[in-house]
Coordinates of C-alpha atoms in Angstrom, one line a residue:
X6 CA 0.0 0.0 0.0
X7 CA 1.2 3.6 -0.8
X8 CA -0.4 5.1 2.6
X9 CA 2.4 4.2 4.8
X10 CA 4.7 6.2 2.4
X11 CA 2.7 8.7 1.9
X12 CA 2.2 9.1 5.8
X13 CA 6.2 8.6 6.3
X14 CA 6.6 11.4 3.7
X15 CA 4.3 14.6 5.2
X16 CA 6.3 13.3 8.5
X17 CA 9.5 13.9 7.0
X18 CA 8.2 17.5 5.4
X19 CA 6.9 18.2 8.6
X20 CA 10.0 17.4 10.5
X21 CA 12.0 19.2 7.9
X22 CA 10.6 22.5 8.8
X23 CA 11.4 22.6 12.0
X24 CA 13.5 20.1 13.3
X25 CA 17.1 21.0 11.9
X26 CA 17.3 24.7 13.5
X27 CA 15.5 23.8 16.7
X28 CA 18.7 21.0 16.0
X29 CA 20.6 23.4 15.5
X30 CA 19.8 25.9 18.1
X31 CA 20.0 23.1 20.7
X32 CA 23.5 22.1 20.1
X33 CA 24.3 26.2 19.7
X34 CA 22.3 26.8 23.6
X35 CA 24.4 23.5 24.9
X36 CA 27.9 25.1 23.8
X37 CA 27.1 28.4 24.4
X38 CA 26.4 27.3 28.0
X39 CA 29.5 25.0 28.1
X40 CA 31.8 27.8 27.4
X41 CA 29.9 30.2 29.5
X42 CA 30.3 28.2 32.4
X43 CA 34.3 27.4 31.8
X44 CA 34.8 31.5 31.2
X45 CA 32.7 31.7 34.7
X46 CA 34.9 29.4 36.8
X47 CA 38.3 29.1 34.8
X48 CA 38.4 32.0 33.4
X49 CA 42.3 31.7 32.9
X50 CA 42.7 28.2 31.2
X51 CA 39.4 29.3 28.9
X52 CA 41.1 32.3 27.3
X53 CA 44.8 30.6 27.2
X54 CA 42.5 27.9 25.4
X55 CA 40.9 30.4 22.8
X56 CA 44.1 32.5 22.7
X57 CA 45.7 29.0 21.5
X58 CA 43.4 28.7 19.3
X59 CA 43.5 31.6 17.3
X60 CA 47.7 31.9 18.0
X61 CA 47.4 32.4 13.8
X62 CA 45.7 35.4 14.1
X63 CA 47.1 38.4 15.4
X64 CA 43.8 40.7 15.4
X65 CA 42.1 37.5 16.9
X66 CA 44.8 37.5 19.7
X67 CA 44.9 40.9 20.3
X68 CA 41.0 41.6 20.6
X69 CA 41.3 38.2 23.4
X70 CA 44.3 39.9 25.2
X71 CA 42.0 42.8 25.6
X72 CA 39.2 40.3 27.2
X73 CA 41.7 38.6 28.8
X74 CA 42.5 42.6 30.2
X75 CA 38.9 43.3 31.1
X76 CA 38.1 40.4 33.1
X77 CA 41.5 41.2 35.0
X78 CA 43.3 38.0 33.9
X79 CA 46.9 38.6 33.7
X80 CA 48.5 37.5 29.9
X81 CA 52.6 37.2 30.6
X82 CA 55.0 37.9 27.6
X83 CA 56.7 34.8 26.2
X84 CA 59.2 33.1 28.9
X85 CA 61.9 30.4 27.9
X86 CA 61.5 29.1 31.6
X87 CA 57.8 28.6 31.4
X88 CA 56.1 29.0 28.2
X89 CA 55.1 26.3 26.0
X90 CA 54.2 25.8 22.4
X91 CA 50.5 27.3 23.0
X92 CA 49.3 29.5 25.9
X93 CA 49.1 27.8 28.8
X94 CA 48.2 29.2 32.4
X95 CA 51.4 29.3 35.4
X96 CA 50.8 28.7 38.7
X97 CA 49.7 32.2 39.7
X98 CA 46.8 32.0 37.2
X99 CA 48.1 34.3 34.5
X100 CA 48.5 33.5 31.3
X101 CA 51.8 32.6 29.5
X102 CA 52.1 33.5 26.3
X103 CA 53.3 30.7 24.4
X104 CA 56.4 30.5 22.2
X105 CA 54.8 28.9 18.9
X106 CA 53.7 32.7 18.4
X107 CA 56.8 34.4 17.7
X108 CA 57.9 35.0 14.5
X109 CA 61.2 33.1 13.3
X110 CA 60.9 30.8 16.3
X111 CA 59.3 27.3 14.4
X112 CA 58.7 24.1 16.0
X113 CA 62.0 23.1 16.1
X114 CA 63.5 25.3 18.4
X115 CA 60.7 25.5 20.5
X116 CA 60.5 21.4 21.2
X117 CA 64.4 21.6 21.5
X118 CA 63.8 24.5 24.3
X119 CA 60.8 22.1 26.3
X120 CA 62.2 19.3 26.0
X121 CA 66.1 20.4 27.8
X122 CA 63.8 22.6 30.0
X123 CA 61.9 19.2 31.1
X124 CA 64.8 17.1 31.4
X125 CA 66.6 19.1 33.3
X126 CA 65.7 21.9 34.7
X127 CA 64.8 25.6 34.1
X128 CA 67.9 27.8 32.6
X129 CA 69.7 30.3 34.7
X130 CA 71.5 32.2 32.6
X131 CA 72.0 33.0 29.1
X132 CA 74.8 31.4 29.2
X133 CA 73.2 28.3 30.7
X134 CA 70.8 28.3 27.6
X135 CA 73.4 28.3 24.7
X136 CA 75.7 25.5 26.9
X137 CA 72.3 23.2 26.7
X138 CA 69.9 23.8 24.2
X139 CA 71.0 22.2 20.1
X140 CA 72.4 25.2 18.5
X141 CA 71.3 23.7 14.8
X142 CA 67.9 23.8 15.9
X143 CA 67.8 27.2 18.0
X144 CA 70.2 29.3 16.0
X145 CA 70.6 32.9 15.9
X146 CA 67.5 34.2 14.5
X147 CA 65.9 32.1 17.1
X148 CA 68.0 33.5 19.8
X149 CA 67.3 36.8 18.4
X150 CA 63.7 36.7 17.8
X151 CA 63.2 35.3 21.8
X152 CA 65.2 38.5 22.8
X153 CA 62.9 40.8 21.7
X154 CA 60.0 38.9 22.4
X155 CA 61.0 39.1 26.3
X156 CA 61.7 35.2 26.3
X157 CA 65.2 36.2 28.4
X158 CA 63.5 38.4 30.5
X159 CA 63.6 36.4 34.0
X160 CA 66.8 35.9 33.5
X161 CA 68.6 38.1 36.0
X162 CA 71.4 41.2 35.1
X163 CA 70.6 41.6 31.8
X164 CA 68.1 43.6 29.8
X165 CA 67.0 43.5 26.0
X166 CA 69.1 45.9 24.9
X167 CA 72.5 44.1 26.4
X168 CA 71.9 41.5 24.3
X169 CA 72.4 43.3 21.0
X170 CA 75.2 45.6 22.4
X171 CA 78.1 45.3 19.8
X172 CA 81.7 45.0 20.8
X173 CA 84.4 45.9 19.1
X174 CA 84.7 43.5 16.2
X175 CA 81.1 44.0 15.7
X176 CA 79.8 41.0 17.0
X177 CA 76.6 41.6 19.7
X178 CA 76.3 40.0 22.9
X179 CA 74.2 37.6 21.8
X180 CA 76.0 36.2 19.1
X181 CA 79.0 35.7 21.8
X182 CA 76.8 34.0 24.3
X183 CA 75.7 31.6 21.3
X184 CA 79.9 31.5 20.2
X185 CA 80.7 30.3 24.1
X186 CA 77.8 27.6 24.0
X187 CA 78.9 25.9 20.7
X188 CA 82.8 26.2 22.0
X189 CA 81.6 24.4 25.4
X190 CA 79.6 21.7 23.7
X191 CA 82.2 21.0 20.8
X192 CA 84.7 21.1 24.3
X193 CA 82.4 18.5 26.0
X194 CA 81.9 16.4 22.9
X195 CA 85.3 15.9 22.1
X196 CA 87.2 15.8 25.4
X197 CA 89.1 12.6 26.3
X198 CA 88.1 11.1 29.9
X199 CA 91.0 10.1 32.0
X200 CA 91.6 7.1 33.8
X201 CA 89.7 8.5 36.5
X202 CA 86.3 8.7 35.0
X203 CA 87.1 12.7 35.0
X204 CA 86.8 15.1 32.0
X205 CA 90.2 16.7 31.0
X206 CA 88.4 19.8 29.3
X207 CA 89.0 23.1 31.3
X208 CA 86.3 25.6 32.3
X209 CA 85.6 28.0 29.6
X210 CA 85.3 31.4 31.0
X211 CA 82.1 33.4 29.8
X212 CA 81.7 36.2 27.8
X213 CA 81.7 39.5 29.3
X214 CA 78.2 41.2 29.7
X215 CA 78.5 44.5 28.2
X216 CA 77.3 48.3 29.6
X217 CA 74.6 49.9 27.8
X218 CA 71.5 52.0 28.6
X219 CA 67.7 49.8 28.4
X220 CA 65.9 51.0 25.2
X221 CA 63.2 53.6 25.8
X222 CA 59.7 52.0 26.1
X223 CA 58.7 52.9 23.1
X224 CA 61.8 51.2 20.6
X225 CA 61.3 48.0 22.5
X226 CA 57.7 47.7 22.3
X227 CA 57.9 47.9 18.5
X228 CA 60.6 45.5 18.3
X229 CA 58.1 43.0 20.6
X230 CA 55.2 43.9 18.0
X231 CA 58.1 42.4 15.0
X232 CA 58.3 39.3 16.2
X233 CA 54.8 39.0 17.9
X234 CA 52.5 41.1 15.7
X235 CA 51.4 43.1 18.5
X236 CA 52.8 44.6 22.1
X237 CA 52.9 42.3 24.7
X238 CA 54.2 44.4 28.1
X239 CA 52.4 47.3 27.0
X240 CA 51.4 49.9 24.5
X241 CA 53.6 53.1 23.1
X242 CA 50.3 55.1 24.1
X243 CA 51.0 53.9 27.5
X244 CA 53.1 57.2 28.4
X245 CA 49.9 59.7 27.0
X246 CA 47.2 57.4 29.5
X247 CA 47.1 60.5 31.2
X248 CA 46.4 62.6 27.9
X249 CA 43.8 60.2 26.8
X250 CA 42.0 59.7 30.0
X251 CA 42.0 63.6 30.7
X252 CA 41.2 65.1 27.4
X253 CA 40.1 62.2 24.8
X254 CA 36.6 61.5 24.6
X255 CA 37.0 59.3 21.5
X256 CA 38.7 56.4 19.8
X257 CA 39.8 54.8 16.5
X258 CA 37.4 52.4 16.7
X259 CA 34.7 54.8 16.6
X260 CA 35.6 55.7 13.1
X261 CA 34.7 51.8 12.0
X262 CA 31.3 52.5 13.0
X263 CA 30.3 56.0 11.8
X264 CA 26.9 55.2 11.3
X265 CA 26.6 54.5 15.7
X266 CA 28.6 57.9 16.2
X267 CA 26.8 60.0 13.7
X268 CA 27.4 63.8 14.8
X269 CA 29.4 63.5 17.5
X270 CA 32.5 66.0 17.8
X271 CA 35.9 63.5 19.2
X272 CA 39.4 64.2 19.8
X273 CA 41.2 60.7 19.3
X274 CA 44.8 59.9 20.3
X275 CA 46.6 57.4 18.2
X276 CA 49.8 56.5 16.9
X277 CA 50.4 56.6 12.5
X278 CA 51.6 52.7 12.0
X279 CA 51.7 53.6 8.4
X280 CA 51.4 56.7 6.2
X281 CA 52.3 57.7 2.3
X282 CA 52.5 61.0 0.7
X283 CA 50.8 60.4 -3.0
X284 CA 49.0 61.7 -5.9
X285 CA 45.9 61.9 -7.9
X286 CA 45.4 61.3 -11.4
X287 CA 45.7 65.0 -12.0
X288 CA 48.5 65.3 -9.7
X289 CA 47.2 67.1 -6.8
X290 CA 48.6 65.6 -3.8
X291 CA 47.2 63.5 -1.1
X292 CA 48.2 61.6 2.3
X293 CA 47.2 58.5 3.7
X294 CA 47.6 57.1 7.4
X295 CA 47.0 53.8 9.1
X296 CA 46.2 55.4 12.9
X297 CA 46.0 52.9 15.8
X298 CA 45.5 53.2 19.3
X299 CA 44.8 50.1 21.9
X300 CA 41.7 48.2 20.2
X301 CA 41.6 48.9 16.6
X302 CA 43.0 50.7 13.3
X303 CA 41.8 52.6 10.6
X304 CA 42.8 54.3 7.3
X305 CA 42.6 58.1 7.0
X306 CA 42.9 60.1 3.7
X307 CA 44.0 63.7 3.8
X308 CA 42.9 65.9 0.7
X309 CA 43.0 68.9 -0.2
X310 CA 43.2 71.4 2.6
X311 CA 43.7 69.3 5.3
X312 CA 46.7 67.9 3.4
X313 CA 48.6 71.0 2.9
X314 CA 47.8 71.9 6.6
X315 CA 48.7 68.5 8.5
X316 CA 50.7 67.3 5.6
X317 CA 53.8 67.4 8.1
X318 CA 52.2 65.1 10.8
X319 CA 52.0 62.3 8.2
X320 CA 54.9 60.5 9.6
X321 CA 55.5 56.6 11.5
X322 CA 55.8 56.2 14.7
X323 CA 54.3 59.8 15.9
X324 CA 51.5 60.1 18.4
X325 CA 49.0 62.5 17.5
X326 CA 46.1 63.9 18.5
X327 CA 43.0 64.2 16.4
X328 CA 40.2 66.7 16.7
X329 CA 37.3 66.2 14.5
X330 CA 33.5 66.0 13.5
X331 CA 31.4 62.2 11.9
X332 CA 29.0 63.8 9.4
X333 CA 28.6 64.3 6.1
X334 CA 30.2 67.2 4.1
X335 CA 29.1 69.5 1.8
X336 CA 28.6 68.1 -1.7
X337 CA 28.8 64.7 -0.2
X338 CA 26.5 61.6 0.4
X339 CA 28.4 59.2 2.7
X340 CA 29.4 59.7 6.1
X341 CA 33.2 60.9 7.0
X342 CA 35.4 61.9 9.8
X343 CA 35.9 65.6 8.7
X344 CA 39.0 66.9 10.5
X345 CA 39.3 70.1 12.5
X346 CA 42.8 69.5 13.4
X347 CA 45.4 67.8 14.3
X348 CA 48.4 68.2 17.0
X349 CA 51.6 66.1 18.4
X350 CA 49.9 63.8 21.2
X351 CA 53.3 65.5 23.4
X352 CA 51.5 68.8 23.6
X353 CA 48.0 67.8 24.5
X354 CA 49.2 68.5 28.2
X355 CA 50.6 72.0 27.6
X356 CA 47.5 73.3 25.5
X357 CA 45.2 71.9 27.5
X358 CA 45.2 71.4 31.1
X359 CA 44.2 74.1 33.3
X360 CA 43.9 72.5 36.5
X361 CA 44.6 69.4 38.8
X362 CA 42.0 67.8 40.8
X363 CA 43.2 65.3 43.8
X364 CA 40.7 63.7 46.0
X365 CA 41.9 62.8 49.6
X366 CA 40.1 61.3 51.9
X367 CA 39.5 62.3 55.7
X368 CA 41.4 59.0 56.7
X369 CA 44.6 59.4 54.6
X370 CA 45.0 62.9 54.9
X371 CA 47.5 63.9 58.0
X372 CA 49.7 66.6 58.7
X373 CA 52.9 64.5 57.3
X374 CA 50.7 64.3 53.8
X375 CA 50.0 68.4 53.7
X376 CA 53.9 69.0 54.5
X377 CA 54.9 66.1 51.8
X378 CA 52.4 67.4 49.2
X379 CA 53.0 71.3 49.6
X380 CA 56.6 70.4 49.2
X381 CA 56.3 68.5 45.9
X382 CA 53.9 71.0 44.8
X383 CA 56.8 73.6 45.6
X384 CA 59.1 71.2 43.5
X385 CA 56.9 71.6 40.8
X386 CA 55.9 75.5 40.0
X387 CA 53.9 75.8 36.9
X388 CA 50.7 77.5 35.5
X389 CA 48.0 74.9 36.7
X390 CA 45.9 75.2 39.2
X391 CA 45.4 72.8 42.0
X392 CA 41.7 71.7 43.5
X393 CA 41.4 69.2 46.3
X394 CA 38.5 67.5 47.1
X395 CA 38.4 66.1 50.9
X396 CA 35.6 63.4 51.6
X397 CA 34.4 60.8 54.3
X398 CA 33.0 57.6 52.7
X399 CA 31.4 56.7 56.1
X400 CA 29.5 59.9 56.2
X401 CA 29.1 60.3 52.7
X402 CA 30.6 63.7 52.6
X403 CA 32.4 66.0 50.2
X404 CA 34.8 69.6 50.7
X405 CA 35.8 70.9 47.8
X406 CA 38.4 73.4 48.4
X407 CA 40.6 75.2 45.4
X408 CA 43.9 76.4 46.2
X409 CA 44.1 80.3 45.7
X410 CA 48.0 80.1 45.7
X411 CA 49.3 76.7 44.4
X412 CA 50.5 76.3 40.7
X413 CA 52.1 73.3 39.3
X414 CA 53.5 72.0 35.9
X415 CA 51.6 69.0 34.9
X416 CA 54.7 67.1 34.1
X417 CA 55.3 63.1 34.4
X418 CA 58.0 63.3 37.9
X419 CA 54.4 65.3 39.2
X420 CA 52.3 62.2 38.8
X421 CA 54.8 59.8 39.4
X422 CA 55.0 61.4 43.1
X423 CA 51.0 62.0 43.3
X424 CA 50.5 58.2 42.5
X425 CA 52.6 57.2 45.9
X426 CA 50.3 58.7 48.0
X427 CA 47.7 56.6 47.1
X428 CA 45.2 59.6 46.1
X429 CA 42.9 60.1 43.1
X430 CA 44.1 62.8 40.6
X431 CA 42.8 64.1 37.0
X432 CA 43.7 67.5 35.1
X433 CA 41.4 69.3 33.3

């Protein structure tokens, strides 16, 4: 009889309409809670999990650091004492970055490094490193690419930029360190052992660890983001934080979503990654700049105008500061960031702030803090003017009380003193 299949068909059409996406949103839900309940109660392992998983994509990792930053999970720069292959989470619950991301630092040389690590023992030295580890698998661009990653940075008495100080024959540090290790193994390899079961090699002194200044923040953080694809132990906007959170109401990512920021007037602070000076077809000239600051990037043209007046800002590697309007100019249909102008981020400071506002409260504040205070502020003369704010959190109460006499210069040695007396400070 055709019933049955008949019946069995109108089933099946039946099922079909709804049964693969309530399927589908049922595996979705079951996921979806999985994951939310491992980002709830390991919220470490989970990111060094999806941070693993995306180690190919630096955008991906970036935008996951900056979770990993918001739900106050540590992520630790690369470490040849600790890191593995992937991310992986150390025994204080931060997350170690993991050595399979740096650039000219393949498999090879990162087994080699685990599995001398594992056998026996953690290195101590730089010297210790180049003794043990197989220098045909780890060679120099290896060594080099871990040094300005910040894979030698637990190891004690010497800083990056030691390790690519050049002697006098032109040779860096480094490349010494790397000289003694394959001396001492090709010493230990081919040294004869006397009747007393002793080796006859002498001790090989090591190589001397030269003098020189630590590169400024900003020259080591781009050589991190080389061999990374991104800043690992911090941002070159890191020295304007003060700038930014003072005076800048916007950020690039804002100019990625015009449409959500329609008419809003922002002044941005960001750093030019890239930038070209070029021309039309008729051979008017035009500039073009990659801005970033910490979450996102985004291409700016400069016509006209605006080219011949901020033509000279177009350079990498300088922080400015961006004032402008999202609308729509004239004689044009789509929106634009339509900029006002444009200054060093360096000199936000100086044209803008006007005053200083410290809140103390009624339990810190002693005589020893007045006499401490009024003598830094003394220190510090400027054209600022100071405003304290005294409250009680128990009583719920606020003084605000601006100094008539006090002027200061908003400079960094200021707020690196403020921030040791444990107050809250802004300028304005």
């Amino acid at each position: 009889s055709i019933e049955p299949l008949e019946k069995i068909w109108k089933d099946w059409e039946a099922f079909a309409s709804y049964a693969f996406n309530k399927s589908h949103s049922t595996c979705y839900a079951w996921i979806a809670y999985q994951t939310a309940y491992l980002k709830a109660n390991f919220p470490a392992e989970y990111m060094a999990s999806v941070l693993s998983n995306n180690m190919n994509d630096i955008k991906q990792v970036s935008f996951f650091m900056e979770e990993c930053k918001r739900m106050g999970v540590p992520v630790l720069g690369p470490d040849v004492n600790e890191s593995n292959y992937q991310f992986t989470v150390n025994k204080e619950g931060a997350v170690r970055f993991g050595l399979g991301a740096i650039k000219g630092l393949g498999s090879g040389p990162v087994e080699a490094i685990i599995q001398e690590r594992t056998e026996n023992g953690p290195f101590d030295s730089i010297f210790d490193m180049a003794k043990r580890i197989n220098l045909r698998l780890c060679n120099k661009k290896a060594f080099e690419s871990l040094a300005y990653a910040g894979g030698f940075d637990s190891f004690k008495g010497v800083h990056r930029a030691q390790y690519f100080k050049e002697d006098g024959s032109g040779k860096t540090f480094l490349e010494n360190a790397m000289k003694f290790g394959a001396s001492f193994q090709e010493s230990e390899n081919s040294s004869q052992v006397s009747m007393f079961g002793e080796s006859t090699g002498t001790k090989m002194p090591e190589p001397e660890i030269p003098k020189t200044e630590e590169w400024g923040s900003i020259y080591k953080l781009n050589r991190e983001k080389e061999v990374v694809g991104i800043f690992i132990s911090g941002h070159p906007l890191d020295d304007f934080r003060i700038e930014i959170e003072s005076f800048c109401n916007g950020r690039v990512g804002m100019l990625n979503e015009m449409e959500v920021h329609k008419g809003k007037d922002l002044l941005i602070a960001a750093t030019i990654t890239d930038a070209e000076h070029r021309f039309t077809k008729n051979g008017d000239p035009f500039g073009t700049l990659i801005i970033e600051d910490y979450t996102d990037s985004y291409k700016l043209f400069l016509w006209r105008e605006n080219y011949l007046k901020f033509k000279h800002f177009i350079q990498p590697g300088a922080f400015i500061a961006l004032k402008g309007k999202i609308e729509v100019p004239p004689r044009r249909s789509e929106l634009e960031f339509v900029l006002n102008s444009v200054d060093m981020l360096q000199n936000l400071r100086e044209t803008r702030a006007n005053s200083i506002h410290l809140k103390v409260s009624t339990k810190a504040l002693d005589q020893v803090m007045i006499m401490d205070l009024n003598k830094l502020f003394l220190e510090n003369e400027g054209k600022c003017s100071v405003h304290f704010t005294i409250f009680d959190a128990l009583d719920g109460v606020e003084v605000r009380m601006p100094s008539k006499t006090i002027k200061v210069d908003p400079n960094n040695t200021l707020f690196k003193e403020l921030k040791k007396f444990d107050l809250e400070f802004e300028i304005r």
